[in-house]
Backbone as ProteinMPNN parsed JSONL, in Angstrom:
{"seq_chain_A": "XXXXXXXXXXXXXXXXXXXXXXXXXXXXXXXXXXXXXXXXXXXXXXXXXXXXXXXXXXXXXXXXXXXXXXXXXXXXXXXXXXXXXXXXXXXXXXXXXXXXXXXXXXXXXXXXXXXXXXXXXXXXXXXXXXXXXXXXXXXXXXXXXXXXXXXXXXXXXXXXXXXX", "coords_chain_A": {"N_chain_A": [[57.553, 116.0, -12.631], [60.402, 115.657, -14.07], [64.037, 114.988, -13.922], [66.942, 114.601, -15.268], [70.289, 114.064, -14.704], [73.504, 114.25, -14.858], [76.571, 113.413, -14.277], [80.116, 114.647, -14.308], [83.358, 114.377, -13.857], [85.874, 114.663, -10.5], [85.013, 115.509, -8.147], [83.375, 115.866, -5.582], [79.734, 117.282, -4.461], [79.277, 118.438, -1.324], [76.249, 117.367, -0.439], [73.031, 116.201, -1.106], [73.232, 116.365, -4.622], [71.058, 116.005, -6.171], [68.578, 115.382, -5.419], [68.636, 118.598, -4.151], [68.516, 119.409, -6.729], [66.066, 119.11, -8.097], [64.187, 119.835, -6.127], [64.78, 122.452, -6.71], [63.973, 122.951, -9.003], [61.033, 122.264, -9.216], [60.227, 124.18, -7.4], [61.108, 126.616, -9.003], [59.318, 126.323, -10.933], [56.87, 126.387, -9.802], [56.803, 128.811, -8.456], [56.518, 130.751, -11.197], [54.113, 129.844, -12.152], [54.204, 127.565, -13.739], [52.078, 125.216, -15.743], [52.614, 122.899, -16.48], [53.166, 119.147, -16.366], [57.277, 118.909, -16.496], [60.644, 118.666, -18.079], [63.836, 118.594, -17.341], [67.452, 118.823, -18.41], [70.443, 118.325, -16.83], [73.831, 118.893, -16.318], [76.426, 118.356, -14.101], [79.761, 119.402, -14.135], [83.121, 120.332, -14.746], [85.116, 123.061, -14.583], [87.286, 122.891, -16.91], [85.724, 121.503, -18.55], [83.519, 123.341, -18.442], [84.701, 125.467, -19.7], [85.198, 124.631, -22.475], [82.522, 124.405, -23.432], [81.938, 127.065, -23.37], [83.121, 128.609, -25.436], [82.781, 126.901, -27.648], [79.738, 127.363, -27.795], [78.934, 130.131, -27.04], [81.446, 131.378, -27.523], [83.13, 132.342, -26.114], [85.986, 132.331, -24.115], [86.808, 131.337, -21.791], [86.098, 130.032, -18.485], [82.742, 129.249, -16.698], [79.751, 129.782, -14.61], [77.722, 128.99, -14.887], [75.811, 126.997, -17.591], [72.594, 127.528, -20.023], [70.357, 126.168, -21.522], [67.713, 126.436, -23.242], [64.743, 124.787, -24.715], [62.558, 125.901, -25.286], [60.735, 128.465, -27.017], [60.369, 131.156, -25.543], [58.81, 134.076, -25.207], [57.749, 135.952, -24.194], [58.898, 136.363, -20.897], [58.588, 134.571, -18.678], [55.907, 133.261, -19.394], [54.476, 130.921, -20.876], [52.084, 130.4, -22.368], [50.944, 129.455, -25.635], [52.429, 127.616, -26.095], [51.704, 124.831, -26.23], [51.375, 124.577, -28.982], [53.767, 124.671, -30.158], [56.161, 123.01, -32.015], [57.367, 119.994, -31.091], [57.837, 120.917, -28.468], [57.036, 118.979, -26.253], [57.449, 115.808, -24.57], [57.432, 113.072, -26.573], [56.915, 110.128, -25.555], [56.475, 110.624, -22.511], [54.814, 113.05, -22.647], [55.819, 114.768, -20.673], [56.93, 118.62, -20.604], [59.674, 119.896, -22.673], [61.732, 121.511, -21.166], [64.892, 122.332, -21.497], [68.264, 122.502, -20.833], [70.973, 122.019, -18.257], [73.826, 123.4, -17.385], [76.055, 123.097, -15.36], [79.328, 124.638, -13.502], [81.252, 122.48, -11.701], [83.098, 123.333, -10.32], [83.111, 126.055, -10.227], [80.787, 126.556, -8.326], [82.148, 125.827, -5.999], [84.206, 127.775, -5.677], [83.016, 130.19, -5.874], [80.878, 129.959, -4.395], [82.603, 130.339, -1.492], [83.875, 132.502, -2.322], [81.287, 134.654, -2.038], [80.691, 134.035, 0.524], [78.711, 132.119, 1.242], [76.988, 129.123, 2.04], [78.047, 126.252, -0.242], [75.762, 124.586, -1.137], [73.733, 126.613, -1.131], [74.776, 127.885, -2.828], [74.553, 126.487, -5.231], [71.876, 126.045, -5.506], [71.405, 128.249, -6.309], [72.34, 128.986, -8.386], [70.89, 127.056, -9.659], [68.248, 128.056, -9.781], [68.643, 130.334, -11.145], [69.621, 129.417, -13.55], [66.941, 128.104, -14.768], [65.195, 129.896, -14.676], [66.135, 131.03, -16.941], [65.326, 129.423, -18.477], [62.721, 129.611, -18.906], [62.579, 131.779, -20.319], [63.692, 133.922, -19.442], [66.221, 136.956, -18.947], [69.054, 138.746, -18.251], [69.941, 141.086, -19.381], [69.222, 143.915, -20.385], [69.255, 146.162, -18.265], [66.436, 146.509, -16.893], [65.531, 143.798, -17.292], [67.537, 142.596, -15.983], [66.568, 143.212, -13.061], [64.064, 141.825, -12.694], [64.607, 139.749, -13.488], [66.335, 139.375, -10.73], [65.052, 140.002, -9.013], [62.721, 137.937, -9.02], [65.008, 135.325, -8.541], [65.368, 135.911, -5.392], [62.904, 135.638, -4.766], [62.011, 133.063, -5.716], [64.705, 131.844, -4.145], [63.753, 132.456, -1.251], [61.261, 131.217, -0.852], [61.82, 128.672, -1.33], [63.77, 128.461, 0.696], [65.941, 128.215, 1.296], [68.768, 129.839, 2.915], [70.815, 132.762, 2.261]], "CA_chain_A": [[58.77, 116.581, -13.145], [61.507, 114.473, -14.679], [65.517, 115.137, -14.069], [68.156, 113.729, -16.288], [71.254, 114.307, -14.169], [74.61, 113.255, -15.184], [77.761, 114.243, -13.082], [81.566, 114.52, -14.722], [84.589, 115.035, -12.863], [85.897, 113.482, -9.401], [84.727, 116.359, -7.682], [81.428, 115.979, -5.444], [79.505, 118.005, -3.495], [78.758, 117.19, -0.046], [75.058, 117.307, 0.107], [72.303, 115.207, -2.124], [72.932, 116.865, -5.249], [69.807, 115.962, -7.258], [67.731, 116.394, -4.396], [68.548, 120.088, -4.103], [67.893, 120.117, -8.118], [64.484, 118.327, -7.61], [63.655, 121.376, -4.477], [64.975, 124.298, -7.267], [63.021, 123.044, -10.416], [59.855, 122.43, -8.855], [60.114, 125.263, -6.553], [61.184, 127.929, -9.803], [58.34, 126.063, -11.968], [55.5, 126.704, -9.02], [56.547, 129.894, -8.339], [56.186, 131.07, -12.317], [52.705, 128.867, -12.532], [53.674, 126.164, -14.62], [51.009, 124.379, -15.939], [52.775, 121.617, -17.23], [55.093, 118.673, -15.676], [58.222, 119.422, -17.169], [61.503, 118.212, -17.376], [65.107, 119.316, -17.52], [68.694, 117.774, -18.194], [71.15, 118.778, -15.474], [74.789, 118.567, -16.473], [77.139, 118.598, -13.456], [80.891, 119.212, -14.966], [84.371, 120.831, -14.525], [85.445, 124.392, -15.043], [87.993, 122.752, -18.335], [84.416, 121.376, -19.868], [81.952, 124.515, -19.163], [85.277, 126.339, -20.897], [84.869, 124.558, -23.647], [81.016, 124.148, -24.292], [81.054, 128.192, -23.36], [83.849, 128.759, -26.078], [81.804, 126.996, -28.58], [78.076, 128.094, -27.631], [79.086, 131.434, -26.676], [82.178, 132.541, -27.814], [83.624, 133.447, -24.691], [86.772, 131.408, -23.927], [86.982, 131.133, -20.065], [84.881, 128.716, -17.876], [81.839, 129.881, -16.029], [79.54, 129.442, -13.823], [76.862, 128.074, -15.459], [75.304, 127.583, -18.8], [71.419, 127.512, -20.045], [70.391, 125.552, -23.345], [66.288, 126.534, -23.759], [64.597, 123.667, -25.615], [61.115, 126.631, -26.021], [60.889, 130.016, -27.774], [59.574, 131.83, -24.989], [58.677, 135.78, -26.286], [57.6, 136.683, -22.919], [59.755, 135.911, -19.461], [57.317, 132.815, -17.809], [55.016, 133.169, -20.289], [54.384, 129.358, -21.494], [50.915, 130.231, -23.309], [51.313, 128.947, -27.057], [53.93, 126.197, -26.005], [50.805, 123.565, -26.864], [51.282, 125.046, -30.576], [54.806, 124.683, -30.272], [56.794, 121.755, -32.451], [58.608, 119.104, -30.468], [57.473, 121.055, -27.244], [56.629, 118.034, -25.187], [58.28, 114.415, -24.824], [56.051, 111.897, -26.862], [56.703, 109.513, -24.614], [56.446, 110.893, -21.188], [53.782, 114.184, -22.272], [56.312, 116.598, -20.274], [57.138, 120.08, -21.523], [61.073, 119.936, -22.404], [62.363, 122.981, -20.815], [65.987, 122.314, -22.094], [69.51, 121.972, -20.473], [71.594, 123.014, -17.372], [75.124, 122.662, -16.951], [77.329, 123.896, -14.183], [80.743, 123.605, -13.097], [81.028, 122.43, -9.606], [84.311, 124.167, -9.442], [82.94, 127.475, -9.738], [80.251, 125.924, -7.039], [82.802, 125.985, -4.6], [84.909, 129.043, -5.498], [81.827, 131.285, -5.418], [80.068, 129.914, -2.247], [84.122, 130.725, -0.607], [83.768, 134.253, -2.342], [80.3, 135.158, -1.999], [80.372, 133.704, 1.555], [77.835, 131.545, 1.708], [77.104, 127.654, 1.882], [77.933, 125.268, -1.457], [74.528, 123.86, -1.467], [73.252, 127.789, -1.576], [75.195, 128.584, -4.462], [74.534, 125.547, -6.517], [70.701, 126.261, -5.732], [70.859, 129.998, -7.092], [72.861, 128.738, -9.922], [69.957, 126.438, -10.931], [67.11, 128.844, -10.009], [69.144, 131.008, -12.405], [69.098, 128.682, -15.112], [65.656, 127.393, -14.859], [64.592, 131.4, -15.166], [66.445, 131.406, -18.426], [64.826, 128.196, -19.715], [61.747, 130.038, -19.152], [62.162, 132.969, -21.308], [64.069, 135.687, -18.536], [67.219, 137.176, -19.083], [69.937, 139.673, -17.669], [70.455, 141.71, -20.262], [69.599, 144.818, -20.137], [68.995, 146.816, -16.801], [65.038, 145.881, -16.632], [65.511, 142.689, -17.518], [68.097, 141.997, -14.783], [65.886, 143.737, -12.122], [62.715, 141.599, -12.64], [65.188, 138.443, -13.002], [67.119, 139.187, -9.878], [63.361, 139.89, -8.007], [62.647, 136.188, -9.254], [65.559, 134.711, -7.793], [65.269, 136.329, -4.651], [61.869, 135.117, -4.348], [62.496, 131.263, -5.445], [65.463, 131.549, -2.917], [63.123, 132.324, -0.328], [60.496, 130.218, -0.818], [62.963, 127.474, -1.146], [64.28, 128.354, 2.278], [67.468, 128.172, 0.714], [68.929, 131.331, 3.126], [71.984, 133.182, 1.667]], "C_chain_A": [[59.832, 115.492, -13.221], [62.822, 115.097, -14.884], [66.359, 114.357, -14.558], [69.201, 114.222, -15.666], [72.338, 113.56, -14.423], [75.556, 114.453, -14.312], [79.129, 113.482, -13.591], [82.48, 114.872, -13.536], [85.089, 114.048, -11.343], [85.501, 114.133, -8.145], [82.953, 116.177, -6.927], [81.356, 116.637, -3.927], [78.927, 117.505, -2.394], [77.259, 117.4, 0.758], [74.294, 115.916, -1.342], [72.059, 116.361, -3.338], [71.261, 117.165, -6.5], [68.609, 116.117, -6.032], [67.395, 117.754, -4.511], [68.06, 120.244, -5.453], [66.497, 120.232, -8.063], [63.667, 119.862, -7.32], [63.296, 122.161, -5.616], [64.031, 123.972, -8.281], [61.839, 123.062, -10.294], [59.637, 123.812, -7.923], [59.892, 126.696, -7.81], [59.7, 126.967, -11.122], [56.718, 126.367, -11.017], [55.374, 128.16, -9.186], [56.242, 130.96, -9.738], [54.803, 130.607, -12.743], [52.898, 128.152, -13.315], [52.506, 125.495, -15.0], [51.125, 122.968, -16.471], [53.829, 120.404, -16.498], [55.856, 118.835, -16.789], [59.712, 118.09, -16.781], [62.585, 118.652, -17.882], [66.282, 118.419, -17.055], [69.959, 118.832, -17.59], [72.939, 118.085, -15.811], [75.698, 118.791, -15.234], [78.713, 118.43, -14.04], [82.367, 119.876, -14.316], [84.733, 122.329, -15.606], [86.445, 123.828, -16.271], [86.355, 122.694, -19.033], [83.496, 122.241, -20.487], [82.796, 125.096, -19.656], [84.938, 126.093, -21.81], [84.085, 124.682, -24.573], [80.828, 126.182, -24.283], [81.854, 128.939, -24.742], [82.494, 128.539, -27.395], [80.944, 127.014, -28.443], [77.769, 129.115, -27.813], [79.814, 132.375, -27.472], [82.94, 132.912, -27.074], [84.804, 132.282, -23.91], [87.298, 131.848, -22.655], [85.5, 130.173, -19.742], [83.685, 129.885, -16.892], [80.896, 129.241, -15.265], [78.519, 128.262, -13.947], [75.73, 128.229, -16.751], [73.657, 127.279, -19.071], [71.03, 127.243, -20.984], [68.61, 125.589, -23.483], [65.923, 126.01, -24.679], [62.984, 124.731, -26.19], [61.843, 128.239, -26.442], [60.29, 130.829, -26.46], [59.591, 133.388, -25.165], [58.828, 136.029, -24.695], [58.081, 136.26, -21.354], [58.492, 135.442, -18.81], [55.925, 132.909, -18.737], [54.507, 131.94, -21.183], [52.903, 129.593, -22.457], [51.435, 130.161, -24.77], [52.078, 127.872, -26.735], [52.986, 125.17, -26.264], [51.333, 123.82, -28.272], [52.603, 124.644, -31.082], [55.855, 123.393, -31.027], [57.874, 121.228, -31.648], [58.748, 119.824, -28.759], [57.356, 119.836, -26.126], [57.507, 116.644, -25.738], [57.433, 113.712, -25.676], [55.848, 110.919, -25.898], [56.182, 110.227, -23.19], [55.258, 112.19, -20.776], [54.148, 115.369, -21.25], [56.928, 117.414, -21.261], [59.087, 119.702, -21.228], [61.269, 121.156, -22.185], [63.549, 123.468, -21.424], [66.969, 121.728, -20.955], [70.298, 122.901, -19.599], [72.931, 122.477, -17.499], [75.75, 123.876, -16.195], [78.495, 123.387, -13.516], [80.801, 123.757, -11.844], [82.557, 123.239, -9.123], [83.714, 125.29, -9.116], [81.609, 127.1, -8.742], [80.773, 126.586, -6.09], [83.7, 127.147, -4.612], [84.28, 129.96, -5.493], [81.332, 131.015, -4.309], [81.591, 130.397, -1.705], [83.732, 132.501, -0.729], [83.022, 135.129, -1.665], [79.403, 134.711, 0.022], [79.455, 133.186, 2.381], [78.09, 129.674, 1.371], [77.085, 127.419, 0.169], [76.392, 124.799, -1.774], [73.643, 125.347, -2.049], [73.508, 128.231, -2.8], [75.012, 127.823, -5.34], [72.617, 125.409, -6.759], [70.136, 127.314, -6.311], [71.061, 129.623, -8.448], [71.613, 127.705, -10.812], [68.276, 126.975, -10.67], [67.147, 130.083, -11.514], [69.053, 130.621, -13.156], [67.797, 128.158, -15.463], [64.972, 128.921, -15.128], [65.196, 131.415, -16.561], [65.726, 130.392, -19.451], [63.484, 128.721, -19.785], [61.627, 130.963, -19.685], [63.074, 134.568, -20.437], [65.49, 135.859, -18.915], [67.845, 138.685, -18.012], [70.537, 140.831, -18.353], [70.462, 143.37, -20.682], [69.149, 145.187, -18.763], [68.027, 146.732, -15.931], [64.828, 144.708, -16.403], [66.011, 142.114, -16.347], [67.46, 142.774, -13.449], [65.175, 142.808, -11.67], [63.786, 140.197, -12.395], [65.53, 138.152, -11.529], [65.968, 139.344, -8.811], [63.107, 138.329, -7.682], [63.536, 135.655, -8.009], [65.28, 134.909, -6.293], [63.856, 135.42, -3.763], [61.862, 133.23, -4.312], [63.471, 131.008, -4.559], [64.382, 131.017, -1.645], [62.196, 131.431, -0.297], [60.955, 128.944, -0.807], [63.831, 127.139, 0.417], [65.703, 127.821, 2.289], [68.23, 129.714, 1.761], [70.397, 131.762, 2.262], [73.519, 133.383, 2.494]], "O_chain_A": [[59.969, 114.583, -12.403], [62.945, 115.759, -15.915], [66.418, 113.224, -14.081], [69.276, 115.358, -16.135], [72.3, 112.337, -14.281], [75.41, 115.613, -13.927], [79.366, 112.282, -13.461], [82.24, 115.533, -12.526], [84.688, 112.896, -11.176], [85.59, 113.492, -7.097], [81.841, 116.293, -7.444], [82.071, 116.667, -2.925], [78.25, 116.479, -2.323], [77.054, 117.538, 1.964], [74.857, 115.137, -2.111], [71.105, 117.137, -3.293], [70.766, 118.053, -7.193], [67.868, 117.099, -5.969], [66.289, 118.177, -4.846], [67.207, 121.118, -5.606], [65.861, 121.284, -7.993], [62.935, 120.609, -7.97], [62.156, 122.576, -5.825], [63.162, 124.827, -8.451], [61.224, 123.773, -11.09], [58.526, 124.337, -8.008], [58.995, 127.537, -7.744], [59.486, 127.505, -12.209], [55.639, 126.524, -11.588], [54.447, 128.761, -9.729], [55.72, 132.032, -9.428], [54.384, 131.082, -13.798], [51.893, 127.788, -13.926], [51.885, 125.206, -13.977], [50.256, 122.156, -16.788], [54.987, 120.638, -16.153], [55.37, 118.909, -17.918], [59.86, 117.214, -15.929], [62.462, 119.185, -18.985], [66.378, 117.676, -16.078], [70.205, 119.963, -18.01], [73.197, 116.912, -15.544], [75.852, 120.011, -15.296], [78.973, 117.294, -14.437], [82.453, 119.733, -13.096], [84.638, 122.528, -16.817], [86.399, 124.801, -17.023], [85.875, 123.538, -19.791], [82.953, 122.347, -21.587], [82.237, 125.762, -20.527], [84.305, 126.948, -22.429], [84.243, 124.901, -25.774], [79.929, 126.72, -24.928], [81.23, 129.901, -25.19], [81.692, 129.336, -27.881], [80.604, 126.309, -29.393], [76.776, 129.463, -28.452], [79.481, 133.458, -27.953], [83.558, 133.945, -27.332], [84.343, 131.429, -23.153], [88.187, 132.694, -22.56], [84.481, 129.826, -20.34], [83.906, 131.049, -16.559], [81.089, 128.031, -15.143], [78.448, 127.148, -13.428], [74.993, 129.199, -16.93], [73.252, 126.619, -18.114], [71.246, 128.141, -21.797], [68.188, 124.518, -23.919], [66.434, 126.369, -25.74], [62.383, 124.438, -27.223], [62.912, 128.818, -26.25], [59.192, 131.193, -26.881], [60.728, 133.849, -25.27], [59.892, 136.258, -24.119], [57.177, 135.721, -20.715], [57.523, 136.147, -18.524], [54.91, 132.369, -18.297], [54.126, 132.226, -22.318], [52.755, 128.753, -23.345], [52.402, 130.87, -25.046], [52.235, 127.145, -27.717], [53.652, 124.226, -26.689], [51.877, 122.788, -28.666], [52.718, 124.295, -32.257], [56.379, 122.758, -30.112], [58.983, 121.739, -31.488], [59.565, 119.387, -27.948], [57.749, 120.136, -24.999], [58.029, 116.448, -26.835], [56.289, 113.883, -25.256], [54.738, 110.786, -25.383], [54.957, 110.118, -23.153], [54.825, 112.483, -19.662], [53.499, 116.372, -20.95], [57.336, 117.106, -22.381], [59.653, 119.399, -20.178], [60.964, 121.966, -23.06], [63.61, 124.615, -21.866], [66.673, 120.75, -20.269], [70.434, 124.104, -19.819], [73.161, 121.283, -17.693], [75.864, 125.085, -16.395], [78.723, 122.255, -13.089], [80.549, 124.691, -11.082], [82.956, 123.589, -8.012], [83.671, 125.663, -7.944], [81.633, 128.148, -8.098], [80.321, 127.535, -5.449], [84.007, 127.572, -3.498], [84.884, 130.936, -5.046], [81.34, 131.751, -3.323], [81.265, 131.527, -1.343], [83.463, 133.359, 0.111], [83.429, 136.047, -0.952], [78.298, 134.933, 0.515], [79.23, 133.413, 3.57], [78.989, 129.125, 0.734], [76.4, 128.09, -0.603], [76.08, 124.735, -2.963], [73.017, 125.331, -3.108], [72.779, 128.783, -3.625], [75.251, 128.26, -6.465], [72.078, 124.901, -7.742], [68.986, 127.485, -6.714], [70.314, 129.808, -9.409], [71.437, 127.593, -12.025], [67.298, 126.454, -11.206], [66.344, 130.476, -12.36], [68.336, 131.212, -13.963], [67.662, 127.752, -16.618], [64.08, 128.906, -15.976], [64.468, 131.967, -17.387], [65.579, 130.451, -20.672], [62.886, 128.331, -20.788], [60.459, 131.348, -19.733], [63.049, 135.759, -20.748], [66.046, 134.812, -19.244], [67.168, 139.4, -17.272], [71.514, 141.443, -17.922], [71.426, 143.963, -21.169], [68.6, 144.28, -18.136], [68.16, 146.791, -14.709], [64.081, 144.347, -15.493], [65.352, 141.325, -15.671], [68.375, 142.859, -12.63], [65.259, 142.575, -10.464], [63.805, 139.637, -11.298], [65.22, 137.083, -11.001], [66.08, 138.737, -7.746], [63.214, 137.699, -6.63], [63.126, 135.533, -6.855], [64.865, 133.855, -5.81], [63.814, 134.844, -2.676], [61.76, 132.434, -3.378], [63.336, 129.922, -3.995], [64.178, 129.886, -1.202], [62.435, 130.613, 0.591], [60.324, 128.107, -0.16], [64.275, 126.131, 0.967], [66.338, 127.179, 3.125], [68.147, 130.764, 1.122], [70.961, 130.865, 1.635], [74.51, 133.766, 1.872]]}, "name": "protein", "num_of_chains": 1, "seq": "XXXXXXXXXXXXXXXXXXXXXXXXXXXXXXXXXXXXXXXXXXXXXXXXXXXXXXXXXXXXXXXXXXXXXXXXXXXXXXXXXXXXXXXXXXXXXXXXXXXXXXXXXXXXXXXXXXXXXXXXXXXXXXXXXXXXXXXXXXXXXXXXXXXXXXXXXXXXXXXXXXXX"}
């Protein structure tokens, strides 16, 4: 597995951030069965920037927590069969599966772990179990959807030994 991590802002968190990514991507790519190494680009940023990128991506002009840029079509939530078939699926060079793109703002990092009353390192590990479920095809969207997602997480938490 291959991380592209870049980090904006003057803002840092006080553990080994790419580490913990490392833990969550391999951890949410075991627990789905991957079959492929993979790899994923990891934006660390500032609640002004994810406003902006969620403004124009989204639509939605406020900052958030964190956004999810899926580089596959996936039909079915962890479902990777056909992704061989798939155009521009894999690196040429390197023969991993591009998953796509994370970005999260480390502000809301630290003003959700305060809220939600748990450690910074916890909340910046949900936030990229969360996005690594969306690069695989899962969503929140309607009532089912966010059931089976929020099962997921739950489970890559734990197995991660990430506690809450």
């Amino acid at each position: 597995m291959t991380l592209f991590l870049e980090e904006e802002g003057s803002v840092r968190l006080p553990f080994d951030v790419k580490e913990t990514a490392e833990l969550m991507i391999e951890t949410v790519l075991e627990h789905e069965g991957c079959p492929y190494e993979a790899q994923v680009e990891l934006l660390l940023t500032t609640d002004e920037e994810i406003h902006m990128m969620n403004r124009e991506h989204r639509g939605i002009d406020r900052p958030t927590d964190v956004l999810s840029f899926p580089m596959l079509d996936v039909r079915t939530p962890g479902d990777l069969s056909g992704v061989e078939e798939m155009p521009d699926a894999f690196d040429p060079e390197s023969g991993e599966l591009m998953l796509g793109d994370i970005v999260i703002s480390k502000d809301k990092v630290i003003a959700q772990a305060e809220e939600y009353g748990h450690s910074l390192k916890r909340e910046y590990a949900f936030l990229i179990a969360h996005s690594m479920l969306h690069l695989l095809g899962y969503d929140h969207m309607e009532d089912d959807e966010r059931l089976l997602m929020e099962q997921r997480q739950r489970e890559i938490m734990e197995k991660a030994k990430i506690p809450r």
